[in-house]
Coordinates of C-alpha atoms and ligand atoms in Angstrom, one line a residue:
M1 CA -27.9 39.2 207.6
I2 CA -27.1 35.6 206.7
T3 CA -28.6 33.8 203.8
T4 CA -30.7 31.0 205.3
V5 CA -34.5 31.1 205.6
L6 CA -34.2 34.5 203.9
L7 CA -33.4 32.7 200.6
V8 CA -37.1 32.6 199.9
T9 CA -37.3 36.3 199.5
A10 CA -37.0 39.9 198.3
T11 CA -39.3 43.1 198.4
L12 CA -40.4 46.4 197.0
V13 CA -38.9 49.8 197.6
A14 CA -41.3 52.6 198.5
P15 CA -40.6 55.9 200.2
A16 CA -41.2 56.0 203.9
T17 CA -43.8 58.2 205.5
Q18 CA -42.6 60.5 208.2
D19 CA -45.9 62.2 208.9
T20 CA -46.1 60.4 212.2
L21 CA -43.5 62.9 213.5
S22 CA -43.9 66.2 215.2
R23 CA -42.4 69.2 213.4
G24 CA -39.8 69.9 216.0
L25 CA -38.6 66.4 215.9
K26 CA -38.6 66.4 212.1
D27 CA -36.1 69.3 212.3
S28 CA -33.8 67.6 214.8
L29 CA -34.1 64.3 212.9
S30 CA -33.0 65.9 209.7
V31 CA -29.7 66.7 211.5
A32 CA -29.5 63.1 212.7
A33 CA -30.4 61.8 209.3
R34 CA -27.6 63.8 207.7
R35 CA -25.1 62.2 210.2
V36 CA -26.5 58.8 209.6
L37 CA -26.4 59.2 205.8
A38 CA -22.7 60.3 206.0
D39 CA -21.9 57.1 207.9
V40 CA -23.8 54.9 205.5
R41 CA -22.1 56.6 202.5
F42 CA -18.7 56.0 203.9
L43 CA -19.3 52.4 204.9
A44 CA -21.1 51.5 201.7
D45 CA -18.6 53.3 199.4
D46 CA -17.0 51.2 196.6
R47 CA -13.6 52.0 198.2
Q48 CA -14.6 49.8 201.2
E49 CA -14.6 46.8 198.8
G50 CA -17.9 45.5 200.1
R51 CA -16.4 45.1 203.5
G52 CA -15.4 41.6 202.9
V53 CA -13.5 39.9 205.7
G54 CA -9.7 40.2 205.1
T55 CA -10.0 43.3 202.9
A56 CA -8.4 46.7 203.5
G57 CA -11.9 48.1 203.0
L58 CA -13.2 46.3 206.1
G59 CA -10.2 47.5 208.0
R60 CA -11.0 51.1 207.0
A61 CA -14.6 50.6 208.0
G62 CA -13.5 49.3 211.4
A63 CA -11.2 52.3 211.9
Y64 CA -14.1 54.6 211.0
I65 CA -16.4 53.0 213.6
W66 CA -13.6 53.1 216.2
D67 CA -13.3 56.8 215.5
G68 CA -17.0 57.3 215.7
F69 CA -17.3 55.7 219.1
A70 CA -14.2 57.5 220.5
R71 CA -15.5 60.9 219.2
A72 CA -18.8 60.2 220.9
G73 CA -16.7 60.0 224.1
L74 CA -16.8 56.3 224.7
Q75 CA -14.0 53.9 225.9
T76 CA -13.2 52.1 222.6
S77 CA -11.1 49.1 221.6
F78 CA -10.7 46.5 219.0
Q79 CA -11.3 42.9 219.7
D80 CA -9.1 40.8 217.4
F81 CA -9.9 37.3 216.4
T82 CA -9.2 34.9 213.5
V83 CA -11.7 33.3 211.3
P84 CA -12.2 29.6 212.4
P85 CA -11.3 27.5 209.4
D86 CA -13.9 24.8 210.3
A87 CA -16.9 27.1 210.6
P88 CA -19.5 25.7 208.1
A89 CA -19.8 28.8 205.9
V90 CA -16.0 29.4 206.0
L91 CA -15.5 26.0 204.2
H92 CA -17.0 27.6 201.1
T93 CA -14.2 30.2 201.2
T94 CA -10.4 30.6 201.5
L95 CA -10.8 32.8 204.6
G96 CA -10.0 30.4 207.4
G97 CA -7.3 31.8 209.6
T98 CA -7.8 35.4 208.4
A99 CA -7.4 38.1 211.1
T100 CA -10.4 40.4 211.6
R101 CA -11.8 42.4 214.5
N102 CA -14.9 43.5 216.4
V103 CA -15.1 47.1 217.5
V104 CA -16.2 47.5 221.2
A105 CA -17.2 50.7 223.1
I106 CA -18.2 50.9 226.7
L107 CA -20.4 53.3 228.6
P108 CA -19.9 52.4 232.2
G109 CA -22.9 52.0 234.5
A110 CA -23.4 54.7 237.2
S111 CA -25.1 52.5 239.8
P112 CA -22.8 50.5 242.0
A113 CA -25.5 47.9 242.4
L114 CA -26.3 47.6 238.7
R115 CA -23.2 48.4 236.7
G116 CA -22.2 44.8 236.7
E117 CA -25.1 44.1 234.3
V118 CA -24.7 44.9 230.7
V119 CA -27.0 46.0 227.9
V120 CA -25.3 45.0 224.6
I121 CA -26.2 46.9 221.4
G122 CA -24.8 45.3 218.3
A123 CA -24.6 45.5 214.5
H124 CA -22.4 43.7 212.1
Y125 CA -20.3 45.9 209.8
D126 CA -18.9 43.2 207.4
H127 CA -20.6 42.3 204.1
L128 CA -20.1 40.1 201.1
G129 CA -17.1 41.8 199.5
L130 CA -17.1 41.0 195.8
G131 CA -20.0 38.6 196.1
G132 CA -19.6 34.9 195.4
F133 CA -20.5 32.9 198.5
G134 CA -23.7 34.2 200.2
A135 CA -24.7 36.4 197.3
M136 CA -28.0 36.0 195.5
D137 CA -26.7 37.1 192.1
P138 CA -23.9 34.8 191.0
D139 CA -23.5 36.8 187.8
S140 CA -22.3 39.7 189.8
T141 CA -19.3 37.9 191.4
G142 CA -16.4 40.3 191.1
R143 CA -18.6 43.4 191.5
V144 CA -18.5 45.3 194.8
H145 CA -21.4 44.3 197.1
N146 CA -21.8 47.5 199.1
G147 CA -24.3 46.2 201.6
A148 CA -25.8 49.7 202.3
D149 CA -28.8 48.2 204.1
D150 CA -26.9 45.0 205.1
N151 CA -25.5 46.3 207.2
A152 CA -24.1 49.8 206.8
S153 CA -27.6 50.9 208.0
G154 CA -27.4 49.0 211.3
T155 CA -23.8 50.2 211.8
A156 CA -24.8 53.8 211.2
A157 CA -27.7 53.3 213.7
L158 CA -25.3 51.9 216.2
L159 CA -23.0 54.9 215.9
E160 CA -26.0 57.3 216.2
I161 CA -27.2 55.5 219.3
A162 CA -23.7 55.8 220.8
R163 CA -23.9 59.6 220.1
L164 CA -27.3 59.8 221.7
L165 CA -26.3 57.9 224.9
A166 CA -22.6 58.6 225.4
H167 CA -23.1 61.6 227.7
R168 CA -25.8 60.1 229.8
H169 CA -25.4 58.1 232.9
P170 CA -27.3 54.8 232.8
A171 CA -27.5 52.6 235.9
R172 CA -26.4 49.5 234.0
T173 CA -23.3 49.4 231.7
V174 CA -24.0 49.7 228.0
V175 CA -21.7 48.1 225.5
F176 CA -21.7 48.9 221.8
V177 CA -20.3 46.3 219.5
A178 CA -19.7 46.4 215.7
F179 CA -19.3 42.7 214.8
S180 CA -17.2 41.3 211.9
G181 CA -17.7 38.0 210.2
E182 CA -21.5 37.9 210.5
E183 CA -22.0 37.0 206.8
L184 CA -19.6 34.0 207.3
G185 CA -21.9 32.7 210.1
T186 CA -22.1 35.1 213.0
L187 CA -18.3 34.7 213.8
G188 CA -17.8 38.1 215.5
S189 CA -20.8 37.7 217.8
S190 CA -19.8 34.1 218.6
Y191 CA -16.3 35.3 219.5
F192 CA -17.7 38.1 221.6
V193 CA -20.1 35.8 223.5
Q194 CA -17.1 33.5 224.3
H195 CA -14.9 36.5 225.2
P196 CA -17.3 39.1 226.5
V197 CA -16.2 42.6 227.3
P198 CA -16.2 43.7 230.1
Q199 CA -18.2 41.2 232.0
P200 CA -19.1 37.4 231.8
V201 CA -21.9 36.5 229.5
D202 CA -24.3 35.9 232.4
S203 CA -24.1 39.6 233.2
I204 CA -25.7 40.5 229.9
Y205 CA -29.1 41.9 230.7
A206 CA -30.3 42.0 227.1
M207 CA -28.9 42.2 223.6
L208 CA -30.3 44.6 220.9
N209 CA -29.3 43.8 217.4
L210 CA -29.6 46.2 214.4
D211 CA -29.4 44.3 211.1
M212 CA -30.9 45.9 208.0
V213 CA -32.7 48.9 209.3
G214 CA -32.2 51.1 206.2
R215 CA -35.4 50.6 204.3
L216 CA -38.2 51.9 206.6
R217 CA -41.4 51.9 204.6
G218 CA -44.7 53.0 205.9
A219 CA -43.1 53.3 209.4
R220 CA -43.2 49.5 209.6
L221 CA -40.5 48.2 212.0
L222 CA -40.0 44.6 213.0
A223 CA -38.9 43.8 216.5
L224 CA -38.1 40.1 216.3
G225 CA -37.4 38.3 219.5
A226 CA -40.1 40.1 221.5
A227 CA -41.0 36.8 223.1
T228 CA -37.6 36.3 224.6
A229 CA -38.4 38.2 227.8
K230 CA -41.8 38.4 229.4
E231 CA -41.4 42.2 229.9
F232 CA -40.5 43.0 226.2
P233 CA -44.0 43.4 224.6
S234 CA -45.3 45.9 227.1
L235 CA -42.0 47.8 227.3
L236 CA -41.9 48.1 223.5
D237 CA -45.6 49.1 223.4
S238 CA -45.3 51.8 225.9
L239 CA -42.1 53.2 224.3
N240 CA -43.8 53.2 220.9
S241 CA -46.9 55.0 222.1
G242 CA -45.2 57.4 224.5
G243 CA -41.8 57.9 222.9
H244 CA -40.3 60.2 220.3
V245 CA -41.3 58.1 217.3
R246 CA -44.4 56.1 216.5
F247 CA -43.9 53.0 214.3
D248 CA -46.2 50.4 212.9
L249 CA -44.3 48.1 215.2
R250 CA -44.5 44.3 214.6
A251 CA -43.1 42.8 217.8
S252 CA -43.0 39.0 217.8
G253 CA -41.1 35.8 217.8
D254 CA -38.3 33.9 219.5
G255 CA -34.6 34.7 219.4
W256 CA -33.6 32.3 216.6
G257 CA -32.9 34.2 213.4
P258 CA -30.2 34.6 210.8
S259 CA -28.2 37.3 212.6
D260 CA -26.0 38.0 215.6
H261 CA -28.8 38.1 218.2
S262 CA -29.3 34.4 217.9
V263 CA -25.8 33.8 219.4
F264 CA -26.8 35.7 222.5
F265 CA -30.2 33.9 222.6
A266 CA -28.3 30.6 222.4
A267 CA -26.5 31.8 225.6
R268 CA -29.9 32.3 227.1
R269 CA -30.0 36.1 227.1
P270 CA -33.1 38.1 226.1
V271 CA -32.7 39.6 222.6
L272 CA -34.4 41.8 220.1
H273 CA -33.6 42.2 216.4
F274 CA -34.7 45.4 214.8
F275 CA -35.3 45.0 211.1
T276 CA -37.1 47.1 208.4
D277 CA -37.7 43.9 206.4
L278 CA -36.5 42.4 203.1
H279 CA -36.3 43.9 199.7
E280 CA -35.2 42.8 196.2
D281 CA -31.7 44.1 196.6
Y282 CA -31.0 41.8 199.6
H283 CA -27.5 40.2 199.1
R284 CA -27.2 41.7 195.7
S285 CA -24.7 44.2 194.2
T286 CA -27.6 46.7 194.0
D287 CA -27.9 47.2 197.8
D288 CA -26.6 50.8 197.5
W289 CA -26.7 53.9 199.6
D290 CA -29.1 55.8 197.3
K291 CA -31.9 53.4 198.2
I292 CA -31.5 54.1 202.0
N293 CA -34.0 55.9 204.1
A294 CA -31.6 57.8 206.3
G295 CA -34.4 59.6 208.2
G296 CA -35.8 56.1 208.9
I297 CA -32.5 54.9 210.3
A298 CA -32.4 58.0 212.5
Q299 CA -35.9 57.2 213.8
V300 CA -34.9 53.6 214.5
A301 CA -31.8 54.8 216.3
Q302 CA -33.8 57.1 218.5
F303 CA -36.2 54.3 219.3
V304 CA -33.5 51.8 220.2
A305 CA -31.6 54.4 222.2
D306 CA -34.8 55.1 224.2
L307 CA -35.3 51.3 224.7
A308 CA -31.6 50.8 225.7
W309 CA -32.0 53.6 228.2
A310 CA -35.2 52.1 229.6
L311 CA -33.4 48.7 229.9
A312 CA -30.3 50.2 231.4
T313 CA -32.2 52.1 234.1
R314 CA -35.3 49.9 235.0
P315 CA -35.3 48.1 238.3
G316 CA -35.4 44.3 238.5
P317 CA -34.5 41.5 236.2
L318 CA -35.9 40.5 232.8
T319 CA -37.7 37.1 232.7
F320 CA -36.0 35.1 230.0
V321 CA -38.2 32.9 227.8
D322 CA -36.5 30.1 226.0
A323 CA -37.6 28.4 222.7
P324 CA -36.4 25.3 221.0
R325 CA -33.9 25.7 218.1
P326 CA -35.8 25.3 214.9
P327 CA -34.6 22.4 212.7
A328 CA -32.6 22.7 209.6
T329 CA -31.7 26.3 209.5
A330 CA -27.9 26.3 210.2
G331 CA -25.6 26.7 207.3
G332 CA -28.4 26.2 204.9
S333 CA -27.5 28.6 202.1
G334 CA -27.0 27.3 198.6
Y335 CA -29.2 24.3 198.3
G336 CA -32.8 23.6 197.5
A337 CA -34.9 24.9 194.7
Y338 CA -35.8 28.5 193.9
L339 CA -39.4 29.8 193.9
G340 CA -38.9 33.6 194.1
T341 CA -41.6 34.7 196.5
I342 CA -41.4 37.6 198.9
P343 CA -42.7 36.4 202.2
D344 CA -44.2 38.6 204.9
M345 CA -41.5 38.2 207.6
T346 CA -43.9 38.9 210.4
G347 CA -45.6 35.6 209.7
S348 CA -49.3 34.8 209.2
P349 CA -51.4 32.0 210.8
G350 CA -51.7 28.8 208.9
G351 CA -49.2 29.4 206.1
V352 CA -46.8 31.9 204.6
R353 CA -48.4 35.1 203.3
I354 CA -46.4 36.7 200.4
T355 CA -46.1 40.4 199.8
G356 CA -45.0 39.9 196.2
V357 CA -43.0 37.8 193.7
R358 CA -39.7 38.4 192.0
A359 CA -39.9 39.5 188.4
G360 CA -39.4 36.5 186.0
S361 CA -39.4 34.0 188.9
P362 CA -41.0 30.6 188.9
A363 CA -43.5 32.1 191.4
E364 CA -44.5 34.8 189.0
Q365 CA -44.8 32.3 186.1
A366 CA -47.0 30.1 188.3
G367 CA -49.4 33.0 188.9
L368 CA -48.6 33.6 192.6
T369 CA -49.4 37.1 193.7
A370 CA -49.2 39.5 196.6
G371 CA -51.6 38.5 199.4
D372 CA -51.6 34.8 198.6
V373 CA -51.0 32.6 201.7
I374 CA -49.0 29.5 200.7
T375 CA -50.3 26.5 202.6
A376 CA -48.6 23.6 200.8
I377 CA -45.7 23.0 198.3
G378 CA -45.8 19.6 196.7
A379 CA -46.5 17.0 199.3
K380 CA -45.4 19.3 202.2
V381 CA -47.8 21.3 204.4
V382 CA -46.5 24.8 204.9
A383 CA -47.4 26.3 208.2
N384 CA -44.5 28.8 208.5
L385 CA -41.2 29.9 206.8
F386 CA -39.2 27.0 208.1
D387 CA -41.7 24.5 206.5
M388 CA -41.4 26.5 203.3
T389 CA -37.6 26.4 203.3
D390 CA -37.7 22.7 204.1
A391 CA -40.2 22.1 201.2
L392 CA -38.0 23.9 198.7
R393 CA -34.9 22.1 200.0
S394 CA -36.6 18.8 199.3
H395 CA -36.9 19.7 195.6
Q396 CA -34.4 20.4 192.8
A397 CA -34.4 22.9 190.0
G398 CA -36.6 21.7 187.2
D399 CA -39.1 19.9 189.5
T400 CA -42.8 20.7 188.8
V401 CA -44.8 21.1 192.0
V402 CA -48.3 22.1 193.0
I403 CA -48.5 25.1 195.2
V404 CA -51.6 25.4 197.3
V405 CA -52.6 29.0 198.3
Q406 CA -55.5 30.7 200.0
R407 CA -56.6 33.7 197.9
A408 CA -59.6 35.8 198.9
G409 CA -61.0 33.1 201.1
A410 CA -60.7 30.3 198.5
E411 CA -58.2 27.6 197.9
Q412 CA -56.2 27.8 194.6
R413 CA -53.8 25.2 193.2
L414 CA -51.1 26.6 191.0
T415 CA -48.3 24.7 189.2
A416 CA -44.7 26.0 189.4
V417 CA -41.6 24.8 187.7
L418 CA -38.9 25.4 190.3
G419 CA -35.7 27.2 189.4
K420 CA -32.1 27.1 190.5
R421 CA -30.8 29.1 193.5
A422 CA -28.2 31.8 193.0
S423 CA -25.6 30.3 195.3
Ligands
ZN1 ZN1 -26.4 39.7 205.0

């Protein structure tokens, strides 16, 4: 996932509960969980060099994914492209013109009437390499950033979904894509939308994105973009109540977000982004495989496979619902002041609820605490995460600001000395 609005963040690690599962499913999931964990461990191994664009490690990861798709029985190919030198994030790097590739696998639709429509399931497989641009911990530049959650987890889920669906016969075509260049500004998904395989972009029925699904806690799963098709909320609800797995599912929001689905949403396709929420290892060298909930990834994979199946077989179109692009979110990493809160990514009415603060952060020193709802920073009213990002961008490190929060029904005014961002 890209560092944009997420700069204001990080979270806590707690074991996931799996007590919502039947015993028979627990047994079969443990097999799936072992497969998923093997994939995460390969992709997030130090040998893969943090899967930075242009590295041999990313090349090995791509070959591994190709192999996984092909072994599942799918028609598999590489989609080669070069990093555009003028992309905003690329300007911070020396990677312009570097060759890289998406990995694409196709499950052809069985219905002559519907096979021209495509359900795309995607996950990016690149990460930050040795840190530097995009990383939250500048002191770790030169250390391998393994990106086990971001996004070996989504890639492993994608491979598992491919295995679950490869021998079935959906009416619509299903296309699996592992994207490169996401951390440099959704480059692989942008290339794919400009050069879609095997059909034009208008034929894409829906796009399902898996980015950071490796830290399932308390069965809490976010399905962002649920407002991009009128049919999504009830479809997600019925799958969650009648399907294999029961999540504490938070389905909400438009299709703008800091990951590959937003590129498809910009092309006016319905999208969903599955996400097990942020944590304190986000974009740090500590995002490692031993903190991954592999059983949780397997559960998410099963759920998204069931959803993809429902989408690929249901009669009739989806009703796309557009939303205006939010202001000031593109290419926004690296400026503005640092507070160190951990926002609740599902949102809260009338402000930004926080689920915690980073140790030693300005937020902690100011006395902010889990459960506070931030309603203003300095002179700026904060109604949502975008306002909060804007407010922090309008300040510099060292500024003293009053932060207004709602706590236990009362308004509190706290004073924070803002810090400096990591990148
Ligand atoms: Zn990321």
